[in-house]
Coordinates of C-alpha atoms in Angstrom, one line a residue:
M45 CA 2.7 -4.5 22.2
K46 CA 5.4 -6.2 20.2
S47 CA 4.4 -8.6 17.5
R48 CA 6.5 -11.5 16.3
L49 CA 6.7 -12.3 12.6
P50 CA 7.1 -15.9 11.4
L51 CA 10.7 -17.0 11.0
S52 CA 10.4 -17.5 7.3
V53 CA 9.3 -13.9 6.8
L54 CA 12.1 -12.5 9.0
A55 CA 14.7 -14.7 7.2
L56 CA 13.5 -13.6 3.7
S57 CA 13.5 -9.9 4.8
W58 CA 17.1 -10.3 5.9
L59 CA 18.0 -11.8 2.6
F60 CA 16.5 -9.0 0.6
G61 CA 18.3 -6.5 2.9
L62 CA 21.8 -7.7 1.9
T63 CA 24.1 -5.0 0.7
A64 CA 24.6 -4.4 -3.0
A65 CA 28.2 -5.4 -2.7
Q66 CA 27.2 -8.8 -1.4
L67 CA 24.8 -9.4 -4.3
R68 CA 27.5 -8.3 -6.8
E69 CA 29.2 -11.0 -8.8
P70 CA 32.8 -11.3 -7.5
G71 CA 35.4 -9.9 -9.9
G72 CA 38.8 -8.3 -10.2
S73 CA 42.3 -9.6 -9.6
T74 CA 44.9 -9.6 -6.8
R75 CA 48.6 -8.6 -6.7
S76 CA 51.3 -8.6 -4.1
S77 CA 52.4 -5.4 -2.5
P78 CA 56.1 -4.4 -2.5
R79 CA 56.2 -5.5 1.2
G80 CA 54.7 -8.8 0.4
T81 CA 52.7 -8.7 3.6
R82 CA 49.0 -8.1 2.4
A83 CA 46.9 -8.6 -0.7
I84 CA 44.9 -5.7 -2.1
R85 CA 42.0 -5.9 -4.7
K86 CA 42.2 -4.1 -8.0
P87 CA 38.8 -3.2 -9.5
A88 CA 38.1 -4.9 -12.8
S89 CA 38.3 -2.7 -15.9
I90 CA 34.7 -3.7 -16.8
Q91 CA 32.3 -4.0 -13.9
R92 CA 30.0 -7.0 -14.0
P93 CA 26.3 -6.3 -13.7
R94 CA 24.6 -6.9 -10.4
I95 CA 22.2 -9.8 -9.9
K96 CA 18.7 -8.6 -10.8
L97 CA 16.3 -10.2 -8.2
P98 CA 12.6 -10.8 -8.9
E99 CA 10.0 -9.4 -6.6
F100 CA 8.7 -12.9 -6.0
G101 CA 9.6 -16.3 -7.4
N102 CA 8.6 -19.8 -8.0
P103 CA 11.5 -21.8 -6.5
D104 CA 11.9 -25.5 -7.2
D105 CA 14.0 -26.0 -4.1
Q106 CA 12.8 -26.1 -0.5
P107 CA 13.7 -23.1 1.7
P108 CA 17.5 -23.1 2.6
A109 CA 18.7 -24.5 5.8
L110 CA 18.6 -21.9 8.7
E111 CA 22.5 -22.1 9.0
A112 CA 22.7 -20.4 5.6
L113 CA 20.5 -17.5 6.8
T114 CA 22.5 -16.8 10.0
P115 CA 24.2 -13.4 10.0
E116 CA 28.0 -13.5 10.3
L117 CA 30.9 -11.1 10.2
L118 CA 32.3 -11.0 6.7
D119 CA 35.9 -10.1 5.8
G120 CA 35.5 -7.5 3.1
A121 CA 32.6 -6.3 1.0
G122 CA 33.0 -8.8 -1.9
A123 CA 32.2 -12.0 0.1
P124 CA 30.1 -14.4 -2.1
L125 CA 26.6 -15.5 -1.1
P126 CA 26.1 -19.2 -0.1
G127 CA 25.2 -21.3 -3.1
E128 CA 21.8 -22.4 -1.8
V129 CA 20.8 -18.8 -1.0
R130 CA 21.9 -17.7 -4.5
R131 CA 19.8 -20.4 -6.0
L132 CA 16.8 -19.3 -3.9
L133 CA 17.1 -15.6 -4.9
K134 CA 17.9 -16.2 -8.5
P135 CA 16.6 -19.7 -9.6
A136 CA 17.4 -21.1 -13.0
P137 CA 14.7 -20.3 -15.7
P138 CA 12.0 -22.9 -15.8
K139 CA 11.9 -25.2 -18.8
R140 CA 8.9 -24.5 -21.0
P141 CA 6.8 -27.6 -21.6
A142 CA 6.3 -28.7 -25.2
P143 CA 2.9 -27.9 -26.6
P144 CA 0.5 -30.9 -26.5
S145 CA 0.2 -32.8 -29.8
G146 CA -2.9 -34.6 -31.1
P147 CA -6.5 -33.9 -30.4
R148 CA -7.6 -31.8 -27.4
R149 CA -8.5 -33.6 -24.3
A150 CA -12.1 -34.4 -23.6
V151 CA -11.8 -32.8 -20.1
S152 CA -9.3 -30.0 -19.0
V153 CA -8.9 -28.0 -15.9
T154 CA -7.8 -24.4 -15.2
C155 CA -7.0 -23.4 -11.6
T156 CA -7.1 -19.8 -10.4
G157 CA -6.3 -18.5 -7.0
S158 CA -9.8 -19.3 -5.7
K159 CA -11.6 -21.4 -8.3
M160 CA -11.5 -24.6 -10.3
I161 CA -12.7 -24.3 -13.8
V162 CA -13.5 -27.7 -15.6
R163 CA -14.0 -27.6 -19.3
V164 CA -15.7 -30.5 -21.1
R165 CA -15.7 -31.0 -24.9
P166 CA -19.2 -31.8 -26.4
A167 CA -17.8 -35.1 -27.9
F168 CA -16.7 -36.4 -24.4
H169 CA -15.0 -39.7 -25.2
G170 CA -17.2 -40.2 -28.2
F171 CA -20.5 -40.2 -26.3
G172 CA -21.7 -36.7 -27.0
A173 CA -22.5 -35.7 -23.4
T174 CA -25.1 -33.0 -22.6
G175 CA -25.2 -30.5 -19.7
G176 CA -27.9 -32.5 -18.0
E177 CA -25.8 -35.7 -18.0
L178 CA -22.7 -34.2 -16.3
T179 CA -22.3 -33.1 -12.7
L180 CA -19.2 -32.0 -10.7
G181 CA -18.7 -33.6 -7.3
S182 CA -21.8 -33.5 -5.0
G183 CA -24.2 -32.3 -7.7
C184 CA -23.0 -29.0 -9.3
K185 CA -24.3 -28.5 -12.8
S186 CA -22.6 -26.8 -15.7
N187 CA -22.8 -23.0 -15.3
G188 CA -21.3 -21.8 -18.6
R189 CA -20.7 -22.6 -22.2
L190 CA -17.9 -21.4 -24.6
R191 CA -18.7 -20.2 -28.0
P192 CA -18.3 -21.3 -30.8
S193 CA -16.8 -24.6 -29.6
G194 CA -19.8 -25.3 -27.4
D195 CA -17.5 -26.6 -24.6
L196 CA -19.3 -26.9 -21.2
L197 CA -17.9 -25.1 -18.2
F198 CA -18.0 -25.8 -14.5
R199 CA -16.7 -22.7 -12.7
Y200 CA -16.8 -23.2 -8.9
P201 CA -14.8 -22.3 -5.8
L202 CA -12.0 -24.7 -4.9
L203 CA -13.8 -26.1 -1.8
A204 CA -17.3 -26.1 -3.4
C205 CA -19.2 -29.2 -4.8
G206 CA -17.7 -31.6 -2.3
S207 CA -14.0 -30.9 -3.2
Q208 CA -11.5 -32.4 -0.9
K209 CA -8.3 -30.6 0.3
R210 CA -5.1 -32.5 0.7
T211 CA -1.6 -31.3 1.8
P212 CA 1.1 -33.6 0.6
I213 CA 4.7 -32.5 1.2
G214 CA 5.3 -29.2 -0.5
Y215 CA 1.8 -28.9 -2.1
I216 CA -1.8 -28.1 -1.5
V217 CA -4.2 -30.2 -3.6
Y218 CA -8.0 -29.8 -4.2
R219 CA -9.6 -32.9 -5.7
N220 CA -13.0 -33.5 -7.1
V221 CA -14.8 -35.9 -9.6
L222 CA -16.7 -35.2 -12.8
H223 CA -19.6 -37.6 -13.1
Y224 CA -21.2 -38.6 -16.4
I225 CA -24.5 -40.4 -16.1
P226 CA -26.1 -40.9 -19.6
A227 CA -29.8 -40.5 -20.1
E228 CA -31.9 -43.6 -20.3
E229 CA -32.1 -44.8 -24.0
P230 CA -35.1 -46.5 -25.5
G231 CA -34.8 -50.0 -26.8
P232 CA -32.7 -53.0 -25.8
V233 CA -29.2 -51.5 -26.3
R234 CA -27.1 -48.7 -24.9
R235 CA -24.4 -46.6 -26.5
S236 CA -22.7 -45.2 -23.4
H237 CA -22.2 -46.0 -19.7
P238 CA -21.4 -43.9 -16.6
I239 CA -18.0 -42.4 -16.3
N240 CA -16.1 -40.8 -13.4
V241 CA -13.2 -38.5 -14.3
G242 CA -11.0 -37.2 -11.5
V243 CA -9.9 -33.6 -11.6
E244 CA -7.6 -31.6 -9.3
C245 CA -5.9 -28.3 -8.7
R246 CA -2.3 -28.6 -7.4
Y247 CA -0.5 -25.6 -5.9
K248 CA 3.1 -25.3 -4.6
R249 CA 3.2 -24.1 -1.1
Y250 CA 6.2 -21.8 -1.6
H251 CA 5.1 -19.5 -4.3
Y252 CA 2.1 -17.3 -5.4
S253 CA 1.4 -18.6 -8.9
Y254 CA -0.7 -21.6 -9.8
K255 CA -0.5 -24.8 -11.7
L256 CA -3.2 -26.9 -13.3
A257 CA -3.5 -30.6 -13.7
V258 CA -5.9 -33.2 -15.0
H259 CA -5.8 -36.9 -14.0
P260 CA -8.6 -38.9 -15.6
T261 CA -9.1 -42.1 -13.6
W262 CA -11.7 -43.8 -15.7
Q263 CA -10.5 -46.9 -17.6
P264 CA -13.3 -48.4 -19.8
P265 CA -13.8 -52.1 -19.5
S266 CA -12.9 -54.4 -22.4
L267 CA -16.1 -55.0 -24.3
L268 CA -15.7 -58.3 -26.2
K269 CA -17.7 -58.3 -29.4
P270 CA -16.6 -61.0 -31.9
L271 CA -18.5 -60.6 -35.1
E272 CA -18.9 -63.7 -37.3
N273 CA -18.9 -63.5 -41.2
E274 CA -21.3 -65.4 -43.4
K275 CA -19.9 -68.2 -45.6
G276 CA -20.6 -68.8 -49.3
G277 CA -21.2 -66.4 -52.2
F278 CA -21.8 -63.5 -49.8
K279 CA -19.2 -62.2 -47.4
L280 CA -19.3 -59.8 -44.5
Q281 CA -15.9 -58.4 -43.4
L282 CA -14.8 -56.3 -40.4
M283 CA -12.6 -53.6 -41.9
S284 CA -9.7 -51.4 -40.6
D285 CA -10.2 -47.6 -40.0
D286 CA -8.8 -46.8 -43.5
W287 CA -10.8 -49.5 -45.2
M288 CA -7.7 -50.9 -46.8
A289 CA -7.7 -54.3 -45.1
E290 CA -9.6 -56.5 -42.7
S291 CA -9.4 -55.4 -39.1
D292 CA -6.9 -57.3 -37.0
S293 CA -9.1 -56.9 -33.9
N294 CA -12.8 -57.7 -33.0
I295 CA -12.8 -55.9 -29.7
F296 CA -14.4 -52.4 -29.5
Y297 CA -15.3 -49.8 -26.9
V298 CA -18.7 -48.2 -26.5
G299 CA -18.7 -45.1 -28.7
E300 CA -16.2 -46.3 -31.2
S301 CA -17.1 -46.8 -34.9
I302 CA -17.1 -50.3 -36.5
N303 CA -16.5 -50.6 -40.2
F304 CA -18.1 -53.4 -42.3
Q305 CA -17.9 -54.4 -45.9
A306 CA -20.4 -56.7 -47.6
S307 CA -19.4 -58.3 -50.8
A308 CA -20.6 -60.8 -53.4
R309 CA -18.5 -62.9 -55.8
R310 CA -19.0 -63.8 -59.4
L311 CA -21.8 -61.3 -60.2
A312 CA -23.3 -61.4 -63.7
A313 CA -23.2 -58.3 -65.9
G314 CA -25.8 -55.8 -65.0
K315 CA -26.3 -57.2 -61.4
K316 CA -25.7 -55.4 -58.2
L317 CA -25.4 -56.4 -54.5
Y318 CA -27.9 -55.0 -51.9
I319 CA -28.5 -55.5 -48.2
K320 CA -32.1 -56.3 -47.2
S321 CA -31.6 -56.2 -43.4
C322 CA -29.0 -56.5 -40.6
H323 CA -29.6 -57.2 -36.9
A324 CA -27.3 -57.7 -33.9
A325 CA -27.9 -60.6 -31.6
L326 CA -26.3 -62.3 -28.6
S327 CA -26.4 -65.7 -30.4
A328 CA -25.0 -67.2 -33.6
D329 CA -28.6 -68.2 -34.4
P330 CA -30.1 -65.5 -36.7
S331 CA -33.6 -66.4 -35.3
S332 CA -32.7 -65.7 -31.6
Q333 CA -35.1 -63.5 -29.6
S334 CA -32.8 -60.8 -28.3
I335 CA -32.0 -58.7 -31.4
Y336 CA -31.4 -55.1 -32.3
S337 CA -32.2 -54.0 -35.9
V338 CA -29.5 -52.0 -37.7
I339 CA -30.7 -52.1 -41.3
Q340 CA -34.3 -52.7 -42.4
N341 CA -36.8 -52.2 -45.3
Y342 CA -34.5 -53.4 -48.1
G343 CA -31.5 -51.2 -47.3
C344 CA -32.4 -48.4 -44.9
M345 CA -30.0 -47.7 -42.0
V346 CA -32.6 -47.4 -39.2
D347 CA -29.8 -47.1 -36.6
S348 CA -28.9 -43.7 -38.0
K349 CA -32.3 -42.3 -36.7
I350 CA -31.0 -42.6 -33.1
K351 CA -29.8 -39.2 -31.7
G352 CA -26.0 -39.1 -31.6
S353 CA -25.6 -42.2 -33.8
I354 CA -22.8 -42.3 -36.4
S355 CA -24.2 -45.3 -38.3
K356 CA -24.2 -44.7 -42.1
F357 CA -23.4 -46.2 -45.5
V358 CA -19.9 -45.1 -46.7
P359 CA -19.0 -44.3 -50.3
P360 CA -17.7 -45.4 -52.7
R361 CA -19.7 -48.5 -53.4
T362 CA -19.4 -50.9 -56.3
D363 CA -21.7 -53.4 -57.9
S364 CA -20.2 -56.1 -55.7
T365 CA -19.4 -54.2 -52.5
I366 CA -21.2 -52.1 -49.9
K367 CA -19.5 -50.3 -47.0
F368 CA -21.2 -49.2 -43.8
T369 CA -20.3 -48.0 -40.3
I370 CA -22.1 -48.5 -37.0
D371 CA -21.2 -47.2 -33.6
A372 CA -20.4 -49.8 -30.9
F373 CA -23.2 -50.5 -28.4
Q374 CA -24.1 -53.0 -25.7
F375 CA -27.2 -55.0 -24.8
K376 CA -28.3 -53.6 -21.4
K377 CA -29.1 -57.0 -20.0
K378 CA -25.8 -58.6 -20.9
P379 CA -23.3 -55.7 -21.6
L380 CA -20.2 -57.9 -21.6
S381 CA -21.5 -60.7 -23.8
K382 CA -20.1 -61.2 -27.3
M383 CA -22.3 -60.0 -30.1
F384 CA -23.1 -61.3 -33.7
L385 CA -24.2 -59.3 -36.7
H386 CA -26.6 -61.1 -39.0
C387 CA -27.2 -59.6 -42.5
T388 CA -29.5 -60.8 -45.4
M389 CA -28.1 -59.8 -48.8
F390 CA -29.5 -60.2 -52.3
V391 CA -28.5 -59.5 -55.9
T392 CA -30.7 -57.8 -58.5
S393 CA -30.5 -55.5 -61.4
S394 CA -28.3 -52.4 -60.9
R395 CA -31.2 -50.0 -60.9
T396 CA -32.0 -48.5 -57.5
S397 CA -35.7 -48.9 -56.4
Q398 CA -37.9 -49.0 -53.3
M399 CA -37.0 -52.7 -53.0
A400 CA -33.3 -52.2 -53.6
K401 CA -31.5 -49.3 -52.0
S402 CA -28.8 -48.1 -49.5
C403 CA -30.1 -45.1 -47.6
T404 CA -29.0 -43.3 -44.4
Y405 CA -31.4 -41.1 -42.4

């Protein structure tokens, strides 16, 4: 029984069966014969090298038109190949992409011939995600970890975990979603919220190598958190990242750090500023009911006890200034409400004691 090969296979086999003379770069010169009735070709003194063809390629162009693959009677052995056929057989070298600059992405994807490998950094957008808080697609858990970085791995077949296959023009695409659902936190505030990150593997349909891609689709909402400063002899300022000036913004995202500087004016010699307590509230009234304590017990950063918290006092401190950082959070009941930070400060002798301190757990 005779079998029929696909047209693309037959055409490609015909292309690779061309004679060496057809693949040779045209060269030489012509001169008139004494009779002036025909032209003959004189071999060049230095023969140009033949085109070296790869065993397989990664062409950027679509397959050439069928007219270019049609056999025809050629006049002489040095007839050139059609331009689109030459580009297919010997494409231009691909441009090497510039190495990425800046910090590594929180999520990256590697695509093999049969698997999608999702790699997640432990920091994960500043939230510090754990393996139990992350799932791929329909519920696949992390099944590996890289050492010493601690990156979590999700290594699964392309169509596993609820992946969806799409076939746009010229490509085959496998898409999935990485879900982050943070563990329930005790207390009235939260420091993270659910995130969905889209991941995909994209393959060209006309080659045998692979390409990887990551397209995060999560855009965090704007969390408005105006912070009011006290008036009078004590001052509480919102500072920039380098602590050199006041911050020009009072909008922060969950997981970011917020820098504060408490200061006092006109201190007498031998006196020093301390913070007794600080609490966040949804109201400008310090005595409001919905509060969250950040500093207690005459200067202890109780918020630093929470797992994953970055809250701390920041050196250097002077007699009249105290710097501290807290990580942005939300009240669970009203996550988009503006927030106020209320602090009680006092001045005493410069000697540190149980009733005058600045400690981080």
